[in-house]
Amino acid sequence: FRSVLDMSVVEELLSLADDGDPELLLDLIQMFLDDGPAKVQAVVSGVAVGDFDQAERAAHSLKGSSGNLGARILQNVCEELQLATRNHKLEESRRLAPQLQTSFAEAEIALRKLLTSYQA
């Protein structure tokens, strides 16, 4: 999962915790896994019906949470989508939406593996 996640961000989160307790990191991952699919869906459905505001809000939110966890590829796709939807570029938004789904799926797998490695 190291190719999908910037481990320096993960290590930074761990360093903020008392004696390396991963609880903050695990909470952030769990929130991301719980909320992420709905945000991806909000972007995809927003783009599908031309609701740029909905898509932009969801992309912005997902950009923040993915950035907090070092999911850089996903963060970048969210940023591109945020700009495309803000500027009402429908074709570009439609091109990026599937990339968002793929990037989210990759980040989700990597974060689940990371979660499991700390819960063992």
PDB file of C-alpha atoms in Angstrom:
ATOM      1  CA  PHE A   1       0.000   0.000   0.000  1.00  0.00           C
ATOM      2  CA  ARG A   2       3.004   2.290   0.134  1.00  0.00           C
ATOM      3  CA  SER A   3       2.594   3.281  -3.508  1.00  0.00           C
ATOM      4  CA  VAL A   4      -0.925   4.592  -2.788  1.00  0.00           C
ATOM      5  CA  LEU A   5      -0.214   6.210   0.589  1.00  0.00           C
ATOM      6  CA  ASP A   6       2.408   8.785   1.480  1.00  0.00           C
ATOM      7  CA  MET A   7       3.758   7.056   4.571  1.00  0.00           C
ATOM      8  CA  SER A   8       5.402  10.249   5.850  1.00  0.00           C
ATOM      9  CA  VAL A   9       1.883  11.612   6.446  1.00  0.00           C
ATOM     10  CA  VAL A  10       0.915   8.418   8.289  1.00  0.00           C
ATOM     11  CA  GLU A  11       4.096   8.611  10.378  1.00  0.00           C
ATOM     12  CA  GLU A  12       3.384  12.263  11.157  1.00  0.00           C
ATOM     13  CA  LEU A  13      -0.063  11.301  12.484  1.00  0.00           C
ATOM     14  CA  LEU A  14       1.499   8.585  14.623  1.00  0.00           C
ATOM     15  CA  SER A  15       4.092  11.009  15.983  1.00  0.00           C
ATOM     16  CA  LEU A  16       1.317  13.328  17.195  1.00  0.00           C
ATOM     17  CA  ALA A  17      -0.039  10.576  19.430  1.00  0.00           C
ATOM     18  CA  ASP A  18       1.224   9.817  22.918  1.00  0.00           C
ATOM     19  CA  ASP A  19       3.838   7.065  22.817  1.00  0.00           C
ATOM     20  CA  GLY A  20       2.947   6.189  19.237  1.00  0.00           C
ATOM     21  CA  ASP A  21      -0.612   5.165  20.094  1.00  0.00           C
ATOM     22  CA  PRO A  22      -2.240   4.739  16.674  1.00  0.00           C
ATOM     23  CA  GLU A  23      -5.747   5.597  17.909  1.00  0.00           C
ATOM     24  CA  LEU A  24      -5.960   8.978  16.124  1.00  0.00           C
ATOM     25  CA  LEU A  25      -4.733   7.418  12.888  1.00  0.00           C
ATOM     26  CA  LEU A  26      -7.162   4.499  13.200  1.00  0.00           C
ATOM     27  CA  ASP A  27     -10.070   6.864  13.933  1.00  0.00           C
ATOM     28  CA  LEU A  28      -9.244   8.968  10.862  1.00  0.00           C
ATOM     29  CA  ILE A  29      -8.996   5.874   8.691  1.00  0.00           C
ATOM     30  CA  GLN A  30     -12.302   4.534  10.016  1.00  0.00           C
ATOM     31  CA  MET A  31     -14.061   7.860   9.353  1.00  0.00           C
ATOM     32  CA  PHE A  32     -12.621   7.909   5.844  1.00  0.00           C
ATOM     33  CA  LEU A  33     -13.824   4.355   5.191  1.00  0.00           C
ATOM     34  CA  ASP A  34     -17.266   5.120   6.661  1.00  0.00           C
ATOM     35  CA  ASP A  35     -17.854   8.460   4.904  1.00  0.00           C
ATOM     36  CA  GLY A  36     -15.823   8.071   1.726  1.00  0.00           C
ATOM     37  CA  PRO A  37     -18.172   5.903  -0.348  1.00  0.00           C
ATOM     38  CA  ALA A  38     -21.054   8.367   0.116  1.00  0.00           C
ATOM     39  CA  LYS A  39     -18.799  11.264  -0.922  1.00  0.00           C
ATOM     40  CA  VAL A  40     -17.649   9.409  -4.026  1.00  0.00           C
ATOM     41  CA  GLN A  41     -21.288   8.644  -4.844  1.00  0.00           C
ATOM     42  CA  ALA A  42     -22.229  12.298  -4.316  1.00  0.00           C
ATOM     43  CA  VAL A  43     -19.538  13.378  -6.784  1.00  0.00           C
ATOM     44  CA  VAL A  44     -20.471  10.742  -9.367  1.00  0.00           C
ATOM     45  CA  SER A  45     -24.225  11.391  -9.149  1.00  0.00           C
ATOM     46  CA  GLY A  46     -23.665  15.156  -9.052  1.00  0.00           C
ATOM     47  CA  VAL A  47     -21.613  14.966 -12.240  1.00  0.00           C
ATOM     48  CA  ALA A  48     -24.176  12.642 -13.849  1.00  0.00           C
ATOM     49  CA  VAL A  49     -27.068  15.072 -13.331  1.00  0.00           C
ATOM     50  CA  GLY A  50     -25.022  18.261 -13.735  1.00  0.00           C
ATOM     51  CA  ASP A  51     -25.282  19.261 -10.048  1.00  0.00           C
ATOM     52  CA  PHE A  52     -21.879  20.901  -9.926  1.00  0.00           C
ATOM     53  CA  ASP A  53     -22.359  22.307  -6.416  1.00  0.00           C
ATOM     54  CA  GLN A  54     -23.019  18.877  -4.912  1.00  0.00           C
ATOM     55  CA  ALA A  55     -20.093  17.348  -6.789  1.00  0.00           C
ATOM     56  CA  GLU A  56     -17.736  20.178  -5.826  1.00  0.00           C
ATOM     57  CA  ARG A  57     -18.663  20.037  -2.128  1.00  0.00           C
ATOM     58  CA  ALA A  58     -18.171  16.267  -1.981  1.00  0.00           C
ATOM     59  CA  ALA A  59     -14.879  16.429  -3.921  1.00  0.00           C
ATOM     60  CA  HIS A  60     -13.623  19.181  -1.599  1.00  0.00           C
ATOM     61  CA  SER A  61     -14.498  17.176   1.494  1.00  0.00           C
ATOM     62  CA  LEU A  62     -12.907  14.007   0.140  1.00  0.00           C
ATOM     63  CA  LYS A  63      -9.813  15.956  -0.890  1.00  0.00           C
ATOM     64  CA  GLY A  64      -9.334  17.041   2.722  1.00  0.00           C
ATOM     65  CA  SER A  65      -9.819  13.634   4.293  1.00  0.00           C
ATOM     66  CA  SER A  66      -7.634  11.860   1.722  1.00  0.00           C
ATOM     67  CA  GLY A  67      -4.916  14.475   2.174  1.00  0.00           C
ATOM     68  CA  ASN A  68      -4.992  14.002   5.952  1.00  0.00           C
ATOM     69  CA  LEU A  69      -4.221  10.324   5.439  1.00  0.00           C
ATOM     70  CA  GLY A  70      -1.600  10.750   2.724  1.00  0.00           C
ATOM     71  CA  ALA A  71      -3.742   9.306  -0.081  1.00  0.00           C
ATOM     72  CA  ARG A  72      -2.038  11.626  -2.578  1.00  0.00           C
ATOM     73  CA  ILE A  73      -3.349  10.159  -5.840  1.00  0.00           C
ATOM     74  CA  LEU A  74      -6.927  10.360  -4.600  1.00  0.00           C
ATOM     75  CA  GLN A  75      -6.298  13.848  -3.230  1.00  0.00           C
ATOM     76  CA  ASN A  76      -5.047  15.006  -6.647  1.00  0.00           C
ATOM     77  CA  VAL A  77      -8.030  13.553  -8.510  1.00  0.00           C
ATOM     78  CA  CYS A  78     -10.353  15.263  -5.996  1.00  0.00           C
ATOM     79  CA  GLU A  79      -8.565  18.553  -6.585  1.00  0.00           C
ATOM     80  CA  GLU A  80      -8.924  18.239 -10.368  1.00  0.00           C
ATOM     81  CA  LEU A  81     -12.592  17.356  -9.956  1.00  0.00           C
ATOM     82  CA  GLN A  82     -13.145  20.253  -7.599  1.00  0.00           C
ATOM     83  CA  LEU A  83     -11.760  22.673 -10.184  1.00  0.00           C
ATOM     84  CA  ALA A  84     -13.649  21.050 -13.067  1.00  0.00           C
ATOM     85  CA  THR A  85     -16.981  21.149 -11.221  1.00  0.00           C
ATOM     86  CA  ARG A  86     -16.410  24.670  -9.884  1.00  0.00           C
ATOM     87  CA  ASN A  87     -15.854  25.823 -13.468  1.00  0.00           C
ATOM     88  CA  HIS A  88     -18.821  23.770 -14.716  1.00  0.00           C
ATOM     89  CA  LYS A  89     -16.666  21.755 -17.130  1.00  0.00           C
ATOM     90  CA  LEU A  90     -18.993  18.844 -17.707  1.00  0.00           C
ATOM     91  CA  GLU A  91     -16.833  16.784 -20.081  1.00  0.00           C
ATOM     92  CA  GLU A  92     -13.780  17.048 -17.851  1.00  0.00           C
ATOM     93  CA  SER A  93     -15.870  16.211 -14.782  1.00  0.00           C
ATOM     94  CA  ARG A  94     -17.291  13.149 -16.539  1.00  0.00           C
ATOM     95  CA  ARG A  95     -13.800  12.045 -17.525  1.00  0.00           C
ATOM     96  CA  LEU A  96     -12.530  12.413 -13.952  1.00  0.00           C
ATOM     97  CA  ALA A  97     -15.452  10.733 -12.147  1.00  0.00           C
ATOM     98  CA  PRO A  98     -14.371   7.156 -13.040  1.00  0.00           C
ATOM     99  CA  GLN A  99     -10.792   8.040 -12.033  1.00  0.00           C
ATOM    100  CA  LEU A 100     -12.166   9.150  -8.680  1.00  0.00           C
ATOM    101  CA  GLN A 101     -13.877   5.797  -8.198  1.00  0.00           C
ATOM    102  CA  THR A 102     -10.695   3.897  -9.096  1.00  0.00           C
ATOM    103  CA  SER A 103      -8.449   6.068  -6.911  1.00  0.00           C
ATOM    104  CA  PHE A 104     -10.851   5.808  -3.996  1.00  0.00           C
ATOM    105  CA  ALA A 105     -10.983   2.013  -4.330  1.00  0.00           C
ATOM    106  CA  GLU A 106      -7.164   1.842  -4.301  1.00  0.00           C
ATOM    107  CA  ALA A 107      -6.925   4.150  -1.272  1.00  0.00           C
ATOM    108  CA  GLU A 108      -9.646   2.170   0.502  1.00  0.00           C
ATOM    109  CA  ILE A 109      -7.751  -1.111   0.011  1.00  0.00           C
ATOM    110  CA  ALA A 110      -4.473   0.444   1.198  1.00  0.00           C
ATOM    111  CA  LEU A 111      -6.099   2.023   4.264  1.00  0.00           C
ATOM    112  CA  ARG A 112      -7.899  -1.200   5.183  1.00  0.00           C
ATOM    113  CA  LYS A 113      -4.534  -3.015   5.057  1.00  0.00           C
ATOM    114  CA  LEU A 114      -2.973  -0.306   7.215  1.00  0.00           C
ATOM    115  CA  LEU A 115      -5.869  -0.523   9.672  1.00  0.00           C
ATOM    116  CA  THR A 116      -5.472  -4.293   9.885  1.00  0.00           C
ATOM    117  CA  SER A 117      -1.714  -4.013  10.425  1.00  0.00           C
ATOM    118  CA  TYR A 118      -2.311  -1.873  13.547  1.00  0.00           C
ATOM    119  CA  GLN A 119      -5.157  -3.942  14.885  1.00  0.00           C
ATOM    120  CA  ALA A 120      -3.200  -7.189  14.797  1.00  0.00           C
TER     121      ALA A 120
END
